[in-house]
Short mmCIF file of C-alpha atoms in Angstrom, two decimals:
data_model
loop_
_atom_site.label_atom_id
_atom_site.label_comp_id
_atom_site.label_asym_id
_atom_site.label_seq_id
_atom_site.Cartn_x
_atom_site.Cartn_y
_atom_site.Cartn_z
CA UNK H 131 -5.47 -8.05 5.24
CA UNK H 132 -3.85 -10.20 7.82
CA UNK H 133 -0.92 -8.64 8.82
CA UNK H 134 1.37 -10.67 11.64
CA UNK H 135 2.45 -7.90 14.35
CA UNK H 136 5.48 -9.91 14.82
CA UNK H 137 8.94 -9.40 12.91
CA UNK H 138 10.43 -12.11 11.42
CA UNK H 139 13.06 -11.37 8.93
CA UNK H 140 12.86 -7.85 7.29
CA UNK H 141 11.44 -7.51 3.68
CA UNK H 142 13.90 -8.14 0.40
CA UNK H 143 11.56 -7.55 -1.90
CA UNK H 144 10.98 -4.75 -4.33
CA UNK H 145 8.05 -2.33 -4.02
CA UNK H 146 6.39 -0.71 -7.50
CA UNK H 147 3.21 -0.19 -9.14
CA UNK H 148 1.59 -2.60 -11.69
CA UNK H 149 0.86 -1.37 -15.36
CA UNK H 150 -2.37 -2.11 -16.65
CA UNK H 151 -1.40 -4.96 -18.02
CA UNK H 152 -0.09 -6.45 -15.15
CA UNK H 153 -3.01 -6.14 -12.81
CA UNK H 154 -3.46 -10.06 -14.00
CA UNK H 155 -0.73 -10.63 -11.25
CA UNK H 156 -3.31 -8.99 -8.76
CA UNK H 157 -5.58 -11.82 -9.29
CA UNK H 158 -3.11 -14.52 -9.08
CA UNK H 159 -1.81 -13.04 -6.06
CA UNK H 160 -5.30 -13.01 -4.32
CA UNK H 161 -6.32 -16.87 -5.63
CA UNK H 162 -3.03 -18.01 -3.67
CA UNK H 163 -4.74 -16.54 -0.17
CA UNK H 164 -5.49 -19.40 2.06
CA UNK H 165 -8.88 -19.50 3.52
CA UNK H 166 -8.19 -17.24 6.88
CA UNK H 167 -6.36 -14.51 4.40
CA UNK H 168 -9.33 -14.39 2.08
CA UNK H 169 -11.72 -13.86 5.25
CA UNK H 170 -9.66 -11.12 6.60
CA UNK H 171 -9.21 -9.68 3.20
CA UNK H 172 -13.21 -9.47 1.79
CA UNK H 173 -14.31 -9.62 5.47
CA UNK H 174 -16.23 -13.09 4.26
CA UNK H 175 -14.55 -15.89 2.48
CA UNK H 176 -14.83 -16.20 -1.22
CA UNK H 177 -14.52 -18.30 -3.95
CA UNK H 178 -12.09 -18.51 -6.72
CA UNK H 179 -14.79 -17.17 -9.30
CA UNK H 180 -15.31 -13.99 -6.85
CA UNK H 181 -11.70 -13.49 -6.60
CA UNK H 182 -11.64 -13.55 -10.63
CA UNK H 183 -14.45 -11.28 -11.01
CA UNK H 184 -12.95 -8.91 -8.05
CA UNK H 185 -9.85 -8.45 -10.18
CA UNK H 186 -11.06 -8.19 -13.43
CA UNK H 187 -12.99 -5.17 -11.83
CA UNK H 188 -10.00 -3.39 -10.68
CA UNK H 189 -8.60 -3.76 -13.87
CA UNK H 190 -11.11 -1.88 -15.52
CA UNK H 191 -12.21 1.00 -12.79
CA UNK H 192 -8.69 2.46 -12.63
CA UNK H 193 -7.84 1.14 -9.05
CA UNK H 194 -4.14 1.65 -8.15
CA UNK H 195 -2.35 -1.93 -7.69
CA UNK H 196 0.99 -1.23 -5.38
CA UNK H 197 2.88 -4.68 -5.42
CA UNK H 198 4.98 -6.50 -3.45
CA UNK H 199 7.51 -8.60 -5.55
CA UNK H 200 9.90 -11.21 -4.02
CA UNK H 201 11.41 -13.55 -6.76
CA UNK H 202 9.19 -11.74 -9.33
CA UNK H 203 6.33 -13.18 -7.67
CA UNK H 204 3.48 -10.62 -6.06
CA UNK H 205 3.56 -11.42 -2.52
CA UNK H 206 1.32 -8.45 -1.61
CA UNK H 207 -0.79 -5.89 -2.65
CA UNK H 208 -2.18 -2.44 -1.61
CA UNK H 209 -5.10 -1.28 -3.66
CA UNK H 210 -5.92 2.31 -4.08
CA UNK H 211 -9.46 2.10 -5.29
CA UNK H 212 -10.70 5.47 -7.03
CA UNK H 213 -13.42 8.11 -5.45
CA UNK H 214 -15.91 7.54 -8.08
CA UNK H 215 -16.13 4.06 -6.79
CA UNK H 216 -17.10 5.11 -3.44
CA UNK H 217 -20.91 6.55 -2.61
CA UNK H 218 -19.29 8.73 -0.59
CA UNK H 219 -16.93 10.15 -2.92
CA UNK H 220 -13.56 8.90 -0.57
CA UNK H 221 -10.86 6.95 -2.21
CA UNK H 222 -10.70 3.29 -0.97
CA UNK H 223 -7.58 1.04 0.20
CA UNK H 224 -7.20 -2.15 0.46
CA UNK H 225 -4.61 -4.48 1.43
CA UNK H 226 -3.40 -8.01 1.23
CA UNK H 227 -0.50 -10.23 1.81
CA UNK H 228 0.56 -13.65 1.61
CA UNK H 229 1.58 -15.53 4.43
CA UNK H 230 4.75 -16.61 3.36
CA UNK H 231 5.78 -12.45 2.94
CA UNK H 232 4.23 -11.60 6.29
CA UNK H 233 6.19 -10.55 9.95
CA UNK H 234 8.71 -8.59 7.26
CA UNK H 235 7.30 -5.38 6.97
CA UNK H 236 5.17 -5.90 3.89
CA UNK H 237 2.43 -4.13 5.53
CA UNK H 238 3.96 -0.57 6.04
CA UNK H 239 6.15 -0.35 3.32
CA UNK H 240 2.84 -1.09 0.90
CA UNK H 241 1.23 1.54 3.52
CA UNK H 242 3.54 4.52 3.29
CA UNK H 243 3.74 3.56 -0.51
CA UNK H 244 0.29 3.93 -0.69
CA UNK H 245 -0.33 6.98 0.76
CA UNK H 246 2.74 8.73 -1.52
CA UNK H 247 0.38 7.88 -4.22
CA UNK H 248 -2.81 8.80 -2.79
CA UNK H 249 -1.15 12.27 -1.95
CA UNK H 250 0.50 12.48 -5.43
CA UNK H 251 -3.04 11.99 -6.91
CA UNK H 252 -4.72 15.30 -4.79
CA UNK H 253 -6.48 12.61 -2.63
CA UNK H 254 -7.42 14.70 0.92
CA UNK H 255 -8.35 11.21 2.97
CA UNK H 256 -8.38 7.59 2.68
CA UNK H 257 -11.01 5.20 3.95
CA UNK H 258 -10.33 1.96 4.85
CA UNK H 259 -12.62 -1.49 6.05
CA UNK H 260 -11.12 -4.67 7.77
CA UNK H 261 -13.14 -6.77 10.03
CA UNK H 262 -13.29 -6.71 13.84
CA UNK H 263 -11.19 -9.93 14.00
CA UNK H 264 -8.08 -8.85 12.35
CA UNK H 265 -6.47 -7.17 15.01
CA UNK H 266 -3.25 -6.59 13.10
CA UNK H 267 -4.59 -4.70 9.98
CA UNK H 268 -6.23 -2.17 12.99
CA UNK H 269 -3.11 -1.99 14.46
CA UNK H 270 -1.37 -1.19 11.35
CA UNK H 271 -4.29 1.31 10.21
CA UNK H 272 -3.78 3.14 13.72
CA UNK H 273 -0.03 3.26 12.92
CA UNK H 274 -1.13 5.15 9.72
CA UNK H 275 -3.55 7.39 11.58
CA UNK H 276 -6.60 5.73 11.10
CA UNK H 277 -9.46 6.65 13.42
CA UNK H 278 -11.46 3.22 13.32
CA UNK H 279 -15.04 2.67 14.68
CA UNK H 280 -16.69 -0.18 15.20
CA UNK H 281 -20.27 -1.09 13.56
CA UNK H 282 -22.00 -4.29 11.64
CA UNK H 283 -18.97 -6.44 12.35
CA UNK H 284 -16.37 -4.18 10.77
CA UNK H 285 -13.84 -1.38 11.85
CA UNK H 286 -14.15 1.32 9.47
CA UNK H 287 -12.13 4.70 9.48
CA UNK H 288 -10.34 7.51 7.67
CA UNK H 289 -6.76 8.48 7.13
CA UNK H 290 -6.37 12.19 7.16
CA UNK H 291 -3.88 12.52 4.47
CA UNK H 292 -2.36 16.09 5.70
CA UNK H 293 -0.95 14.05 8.13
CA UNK H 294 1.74 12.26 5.83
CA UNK H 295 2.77 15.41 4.23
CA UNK H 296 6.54 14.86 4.98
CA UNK H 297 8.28 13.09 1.62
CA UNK H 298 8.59 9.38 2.12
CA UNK H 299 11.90 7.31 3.29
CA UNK H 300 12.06 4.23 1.46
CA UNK H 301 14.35 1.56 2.87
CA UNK H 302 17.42 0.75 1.06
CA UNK H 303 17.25 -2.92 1.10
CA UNK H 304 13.82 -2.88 -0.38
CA UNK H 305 13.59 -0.45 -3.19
CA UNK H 306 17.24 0.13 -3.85
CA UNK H 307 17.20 2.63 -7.03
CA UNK H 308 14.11 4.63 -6.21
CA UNK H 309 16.04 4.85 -2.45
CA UNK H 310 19.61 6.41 -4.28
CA UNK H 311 17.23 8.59 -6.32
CA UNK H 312 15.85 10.00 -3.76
CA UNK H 313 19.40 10.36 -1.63
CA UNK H 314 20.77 11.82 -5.11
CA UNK H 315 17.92 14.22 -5.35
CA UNK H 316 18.40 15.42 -1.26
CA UNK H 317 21.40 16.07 -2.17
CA UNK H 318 21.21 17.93 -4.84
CA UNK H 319 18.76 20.21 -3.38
CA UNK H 320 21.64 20.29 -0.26
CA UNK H 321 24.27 21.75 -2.48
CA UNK H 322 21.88 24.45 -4.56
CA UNK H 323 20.84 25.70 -1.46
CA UNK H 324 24.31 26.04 0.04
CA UNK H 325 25.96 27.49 -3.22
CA UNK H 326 22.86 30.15 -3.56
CA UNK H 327 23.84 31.12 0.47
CA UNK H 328 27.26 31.52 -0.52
CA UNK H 329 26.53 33.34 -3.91
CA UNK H 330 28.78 30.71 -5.76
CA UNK H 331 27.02 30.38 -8.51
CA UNK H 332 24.63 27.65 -9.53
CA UNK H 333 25.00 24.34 -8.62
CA UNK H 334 24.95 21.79 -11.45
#
């Protein structure tokens, strides 16, 4: 992923994960990469039929697609790519977005998303690959708690996932109903608690 470390606008977007039938839009998401993207991404640059063969992989090995929409359009994409997958046995990310979404954000709001899911799933760490070019995606994987070391042209680390324990704060302005949910919920759980002090009954 090529991630700008400079803000621009912030993102306006909406944040969710693709069904199964969806994960299409993953593929026409990465075949609109330009060349630089697609090296940063796959750490090599490849072709169109790679890209189509890369997606039509995900779809069927029960990787996690978390898109980026803006105008209904995927404009980025975290991928969440399952243990079985890995020799190791450690979960996979992945993450990619195009340059007309970038300096907004994209990066750690598909990030923290991410990880929610990963967490939600019983994962216990996260590995993750970029290449020893793209400054940016270390940057943002060091944000995250990544631990990155360098060796055959890549930066490879792990995200210790007991780290991002603390329930997730979604900005308003990019997911706005799961954001009230999750304001309606805090407060819910505000009220019970004070009504239970008070031994006025149960909240509703």
């Amino acid at each position: 992923m090529n991630c700008d470390s400079t803000r621009s606008a912030p993102a306006r977007g909406t944040v969710r994960t693709l069904s199964q039938s969806e994960l299409p839009l993953l593929r026409d998401h990465l075949l609109r990469l330009d060349r630089t993207s697609r090296y940063d991404r796959f750490h090599g640059f490849m072709d169109d039929g790679f890209i189509k063969r890369y997606a039509e992989k995900c779809a069927n090995d029960g990787t996690v697609i978390i898109a980026y929409f803006e105008d209904g359009t995927v404009r980025g994409a975290a991928e969440l790519h399952p243990p079985e997958q890995s020799p190791d046995g450690e979960p996979e990310i992945a993450f990619s977005v195009e340059r007309s979404a970038r300096r907004k954000g994209v990066g750690s709001i598909l990030f923290r998303k991410l990880i929610t899911e990963a967490g939600a799933r019983g994962y216990r760490s996260l590995r993750i690959t970029t290449g020893a070019q793209n400054e940016a995606m270390r940057a943002l994987a060091s944000k995250f708690g990544a631990k990155l070391t360098f060796r055959h042209g890549e930066s490879t680390g792990s995200i210790d996932l007991a780290r991002h324990g603390q329930p997730e704060l979604v900005p308003a302005a990019v997911v706005p109903l799961e954001a009230a949910r999750a304001i309606a919920n805090l407060n819910r759980a505000y009220w019970q608690m004070v009504f239970k002090m008070y031994g006025w009954g149960r909240a509703a």
